[in-house]
Tab-separated table of C-alpha atoms in Angstrom:
chain	number	residue	atom	x	y	z
P	76	ASP	CA	12.972	-7.384	9.816
P	77	VAL	CA	11.620	-7.531	5.664
P	78	LYS	CA	13.836	-5.101	3.976
P	79	VAL	CA	12.239	-3.613	1.224
P	80	THR	CA	14.664	-1.422	-0.622
P	81	GLN	CA	13.733	0.995	-4.203
P	82	SER	CA	17.149	1.857	-6.284
P	83	SER	CA	16.302	6.234	-5.747
P	84	ARG	CA	13.847	7.923	-3.729
P	85	TYR	CA	13.803	10.708	-5.937
P	86	LEU	CA	14.119	11.103	-9.771
P	87	VAL	CA	13.880	13.351	-12.451
P	88	LYS	CA	13.001	12.029	-16.012
P	89	ARG	CA	12.613	13.855	-19.921
P	90	THR	CA	9.482	12.596	-21.438
P	91	GLY	CA	10.511	9.749	-23.916
P	92	GLU	CA	13.524	8.478	-21.398
P	93	LYS	CA	13.124	4.857	-20.615
P	94	VAL	CA	12.897	3.941	-17.014
P	95	PHE	CA	13.962	1.305	-15.100
P	96	LEU	CA	12.964	1.357	-11.888
P	97	GLU	CA	14.279	-0.822	-9.460
P	98	CYS	CA	13.381	-3.017	-5.526
P	99	VAL	CA	15.425	-5.594	-3.995
P	100	GLN	CA	14.303	-7.822	-0.869
P	101	ASP	CA	16.191	-10.182	1.831
P	102	MET	CA	12.943	-11.428	2.682
P	103	ASP	CA	12.040	-14.845	0.525
P	104	HIS	CA	9.450	-13.676	-0.346
P	105	GLU	CA	7.760	-15.548	-3.073
P	106	ASN	CA	4.733	-12.208	-4.650
P	107	MET	CA	6.019	-8.458	-5.211
P	108	PHE	CA	4.170	-6.261	-6.923
P	109	TRP	CA	4.756	-2.387	-8.112
P	110	TYR	CA	2.225	0.121	-7.776
P	111	ARG	CA	1.731	4.095	-7.923
P	112	GLN	CA	0.272	6.013	-5.351
P	113	ASP	CA	-1.543	10.199	-6.422
P	114	PRO	CA	-3.416	11.977	-4.215
P	115	GLY	CA	-6.775	11.333	-3.267
P	116	LEU	CA	-6.406	7.749	-5.541
P	117	GLY	CA	-4.735	5.934	-3.479
P	118	LEU	CA	-2.284	3.446	-4.134
P	119	ARG	CA	-3.188	1.949	-7.761
P	120	LEU	CA	-1.971	-1.387	-8.533
P	121	ILE	CA	0.764	-1.651	-11.619
P	122	TYR	CA	2.248	-4.744	-12.103
P	123	PHE	CA	2.956	-8.237	-9.818
P	124	SER	CA	4.702	-11.224	-9.122
P	125	TYR	CA	4.526	-14.450	-7.753
P	126	ASP	CA	7.456	-16.509	-9.283
P	127	VAL	CA	10.418	-15.840	-11.395
P	128	LYS	CA	9.059	-14.850	-13.996
P	129	MET	CA	5.796	-15.342	-13.611
P	130	LYS	CA	4.000	-11.864	-14.060
P	131	GLU	CA	0.103	-10.357	-14.409
P	132	LYS	CA	-1.543	-7.009	-15.029
P	133	GLY	CA	-2.625	-4.700	-12.108
P	134	ASP	CA	-4.991	-2.513	-12.925
P	135	ILE	CA	-3.800	-0.054	-14.636
P	136	PRO	CA	-1.042	-1.392	-16.677
P	137	GLU	CA	-0.161	0.749	-19.026
P	138	GLY	CA	2.799	2.817	-20.095
P	139	TYR	CA	4.953	0.478	-17.983
P	140	SER	CA	6.439	-3.536	-17.781
P	141	VAL	CA	8.211	-5.271	-15.291
P	142	SER	CA	11.449	-7.926	-15.824
P	143	ARG	CA	11.701	-10.359	-13.331
P	144	GLU	CA	14.803	-12.243	-13.303
P	145	LYS	CA	15.599	-13.507	-10.079
P	146	LYS	CA	13.527	-13.851	-6.837
P	147	GLU	CA	14.932	-10.810	-4.896
P	148	ARG	CA	14.682	-8.492	-7.525
P	149	PHE	CA	11.476	-6.731	-9.124
P	150	SER	CA	11.538	-3.955	-11.976
P	151	LEU	CA	9.152	-1.403	-13.301
P	152	ILE	CA	10.146	-0.544	-16.343
P	153	LEU	CA	8.507	2.740	-18.317
P	154	GLU	CA	9.400	2.335	-21.701
P	155	SER	CA	9.177	5.964	-23.502
P	156	ALA	CA	8.167	7.997	-20.340
P	157	SER	CA	5.228	11.124	-20.485
P	158	THR	CA	4.309	13.476	-17.487
P	159	ASN	CA	0.845	11.875	-16.794
P	160	GLN	CA	3.167	9.145	-14.680
P	161	THR	CA	4.812	11.626	-12.806
P	162	SER	CA	3.420	9.929	-8.982
P	163	MET	CA	5.319	8.048	-6.335
P	164	TYR	CA	6.505	4.706	-7.043
P	165	LEU	CA	5.806	1.736	-4.340
P	166	CYS	CA	7.588	-1.457	-4.466
P	167	ALA	CA	5.462	-4.337	-2.411
P	168	SER	CA	7.436	-7.816	-1.332
P	169	SER	CA	5.169	-11.266	0.584
P	170	PHE	CA	4.869	-14.118	0.946
P	171	SER	CA	0.950	-16.589	0.493
P	172	THR	CA	-1.598	-14.021	0.882
P	173	ASP	CA	-0.291	-12.740	4.443
P	174	THR	CA	1.070	-8.382	4.584
P	175	GLN	CA	2.640	-6.971	2.048
P	176	TYR	CA	5.759	-5.382	2.731
P	177	PHE	CA	6.904	-1.799	1.293
P	178	GLY	CA	10.007	-0.205	0.978
P	179	PRO	CA	10.457	4.210	1.215
P	180	GLY	CA	9.227	5.066	-2.240
P	181	THR	CA	10.023	6.259	-5.435
P	182	ARG	CA	9.025	10.017	-6.398
P	183	LEU	CA	9.428	9.965	-9.892
P	184	THR	CA	9.379	13.502	-11.824
P	185	VAL	CA	8.564	13.076	-15.678
P	186	LEU	CA	9.090	16.925	-17.657
B	90	ALA	CA	-14.428	-7.017	-7.144
B	91	GLN	CA	-14.122	-5.317	-4.038
B	92	SER	CA	-13.040	-1.433	-3.546
B	93	VAL	CA	-13.037	0.351	-0.288
B	94	THR	CA	-14.238	3.636	0.557
B	95	GLN	CA	-12.135	5.649	3.051
B	96	LEU	CA	-14.719	7.861	4.506
B	97	ASP	CA	-12.732	11.146	4.995
B	98	SER	CA	-9.564	12.435	3.587
B	99	GLN	CA	-8.599	14.609	6.598
B	100	VAL	CA	-8.893	14.489	10.208
B	101	PRO	CA	-8.399	17.148	11.948
B	102	VAL	CA	-7.528	15.745	15.375
B	103	PHE	CA	-5.662	17.614	18.187
B	104	GLU	CA	-2.884	15.401	20.947
B	105	GLU	CA	-4.427	13.336	23.651
B	106	ALA	CA	-7.812	13.643	21.561
B	107	PRO	CA	-9.806	9.983	20.003
B	108	VAL	CA	-9.094	9.304	16.556
B	109	GLU	CA	-12.102	7.248	13.916
B	110	LEU	CA	-10.950	6.393	10.471
B	111	ARG	CA	-14.173	5.767	8.284
B	112	CYS	CA	-13.516	2.366	6.035
B	113	ASN	CA	-16.256	0.785	4.106
B	114	TYR	CA	-15.464	-2.593	1.948
B	115	SER	CA	-17.500	-3.708	-0.860
B	116	SER	CA	-17.374	-7.335	-1.874
B	117	SER	CA	-19.412	-10.753	-2.437
B	118	VAL	CA	-16.997	-13.175	-0.610
B	119	SER	CA	-15.087	-13.678	2.311
B	120	VAL	CA	-12.236	-10.281	2.485
B	121	TYR	CA	-9.066	-10.000	4.156
B	122	LEU	CA	-8.528	-6.379	5.721
B	123	PHE	CA	-6.145	-3.837	6.576
B	124	TRP	CA	-4.211	-1.103	8.124
B	125	TYR	CA	-1.766	1.086	6.158
B	126	VAL	CA	0.220	3.840	8.336
B	127	GLN	CA	2.722	6.220	5.997
B	128	TYR	CA	4.975	8.478	8.095
B	129	PRO	CA	6.201	11.812	5.859
B	130	ASN	CA	8.437	11.001	3.254
B	131	GLN	CA	8.418	6.880	4.185
B	132	GLY	CA	6.438	3.580	2.478
B	133	LEU	CA	3.646	1.818	3.700
B	134	GLN	CA	3.539	0.265	7.479
B	135	LEU	CA	1.285	-2.106	8.330
B	136	LEU	CA	-0.595	-1.040	11.289
B	137	LEU	CA	-2.713	-4.283	12.139
B	138	LYS	CA	-5.217	-6.974	10.296
B	139	TYR	CA	-8.376	-8.890	9.830
B	140	LEU	CA	-7.605	-12.676	8.531
B	141	SER	CA	-10.188	-13.864	10.834
B	142	GLY	CA	-11.444	-14.929	13.937
B	143	SER	CA	-12.287	-12.114	16.857
B	144	THR	CA	-13.441	-9.199	15.143
B	145	LEU	CA	-12.565	-6.625	17.081
B	146	VAL	CA	-8.060	-6.588	16.441
B	147	LYS	CA	-5.500	-5.155	18.275
B	148	GLY	CA	-2.472	-3.226	16.520
B	149	ILE	CA	0.342	-1.442	16.853
B	150	ASN	CA	1.187	2.319	18.587
B	151	GLY	CA	-2.381	1.526	20.975
B	152	PHE	CA	-4.328	1.727	18.034
B	153	GLU	CA	-7.228	-0.885	16.771
B	154	ALA	CA	-10.022	-2.472	14.134
B	155	GLU	CA	-12.942	-3.498	14.273
B	156	PHE	CA	-14.695	-5.595	11.403
B	157	ASN	CA	-19.096	-5.844	10.188
B	158	LYS	CA	-19.223	-7.906	8.708
B	159	SER	CA	-22.980	-6.747	8.140
B	160	GLN	CA	-22.592	-3.345	7.835
B	161	THR	CA	-19.008	-3.807	5.586
B	162	SER	CA	-17.073	-1.755	7.781
B	163	PHE	CA	-13.481	-1.623	9.582
B	164	HIS	CA	-13.121	1.132	11.932
B	165	LEU	CA	-10.008	2.203	12.468
B	166	ARG	CA	-9.638	3.858	15.932
B	167	LYS	CA	-7.476	5.516	18.771
B	168	PRO	CA	-8.377	6.559	22.642
B	169	SER	CA	-4.823	9.462	22.465
B	170	VAL	CA	-3.676	10.266	19.953
B	171	HIS	CA	0.277	11.732	19.632
B	172	ILE	CA	1.913	14.475	17.839
B	173	SER	CA	3.985	11.271	16.142
B	174	ASP	CA	0.214	9.724	14.473
B	175	THR	CA	0.363	12.775	12.393
B	176	ALA	CA	0.200	10.542	9.216
B	177	GLU	CA	-1.621	9.218	5.377
B	178	TYR	CA	-3.957	5.634	6.976
B	179	PHE	CA	-5.228	3.192	4.208
B	180	CYS	CA	-7.707	0.647	4.111
B	181	ALA	CA	-7.322	-2.638	1.796
B	182	VAL	CA	-8.817	-5.349	1.075
B	183	SER	CA	-7.830	-8.690	-0.707
B	184	LEU	CA	-9.918	-11.248	-1.599
B	185	LEU	CA	-9.002	-14.774	0.705
B	186	ASN	CA	-6.298	-17.077	-1.129
B	187	ASP	CA	-5.365	-13.774	-3.511
B	188	TYR	CA	-2.393	-11.919	-2.908
B	189	LYS	CA	-3.883	-8.363	-4.415
B	190	LEU	CA	-5.383	-4.971	-2.219
B	191	SER	CA	-7.294	-3.069	-2.860
B	192	PHE	CA	-6.410	0.792	-1.395
B	193	GLY	CA	-8.445	3.188	-0.142
B	194	ALA	CA	-7.868	7.240	-1.289
B	195	GLY	CA	-6.186	7.125	2.108
B	196	THR	CA	-7.964	9.820	4.832
B	197	THR	CA	-4.921	12.263	6.506
B	198	VAL	CA	-4.611	12.544	9.888
B	199	THR	CA	-3.219	15.389	11.170
B	200	VAL	CA	-2.601	15.481	15.763
B	201	ARG	CA	-2.460	19.535	16.718
B	202	ALA	CA	-1.037	20.121	20.505
């Protein structure tokens, strides 16, 4: 079974803090994704990566950056957290254009 | 660019009744279609997908969906729901040979005894 793990289930940070969200997959997938999920908006793609050190912006990259130094790990970085970044963050991975496998999510609250 | 519309945001249903969740997409080219389910406090899990071939797709937990190209729809159905089907359901679309998914806003299904 594919396993995608995220470093925290719940996280509370203060405005202006630098925040790191970590995601690890164990299936040697090429592609990894970061989404945010908000009520009534579904999932929106922030960034994705199709190879180590490669990244592409998704639909809402502003205020975020990413890092992929190893194939199995994809990090989402909030350089200076703001209250409008309070959300559920979901990581996913996939092989080629097939099914994406999701982690359990990190619920981030920025105060 | 492709987009997805889920026509119902909330669907209340009684246990053992049928349910249909509606999904329409817009795209000028061929697409892959997916339904995902999110149980409370969990990530998303694939229910079923249409890549090619038969337009009637069967998935896990007794769900099925029908791809209708002329109506650009991919509606999800289950003939008899259980309490455990209470969850949020997402329809998603991707272009052929594209890694990215576009998701609908989600439909919350609440099953009552």
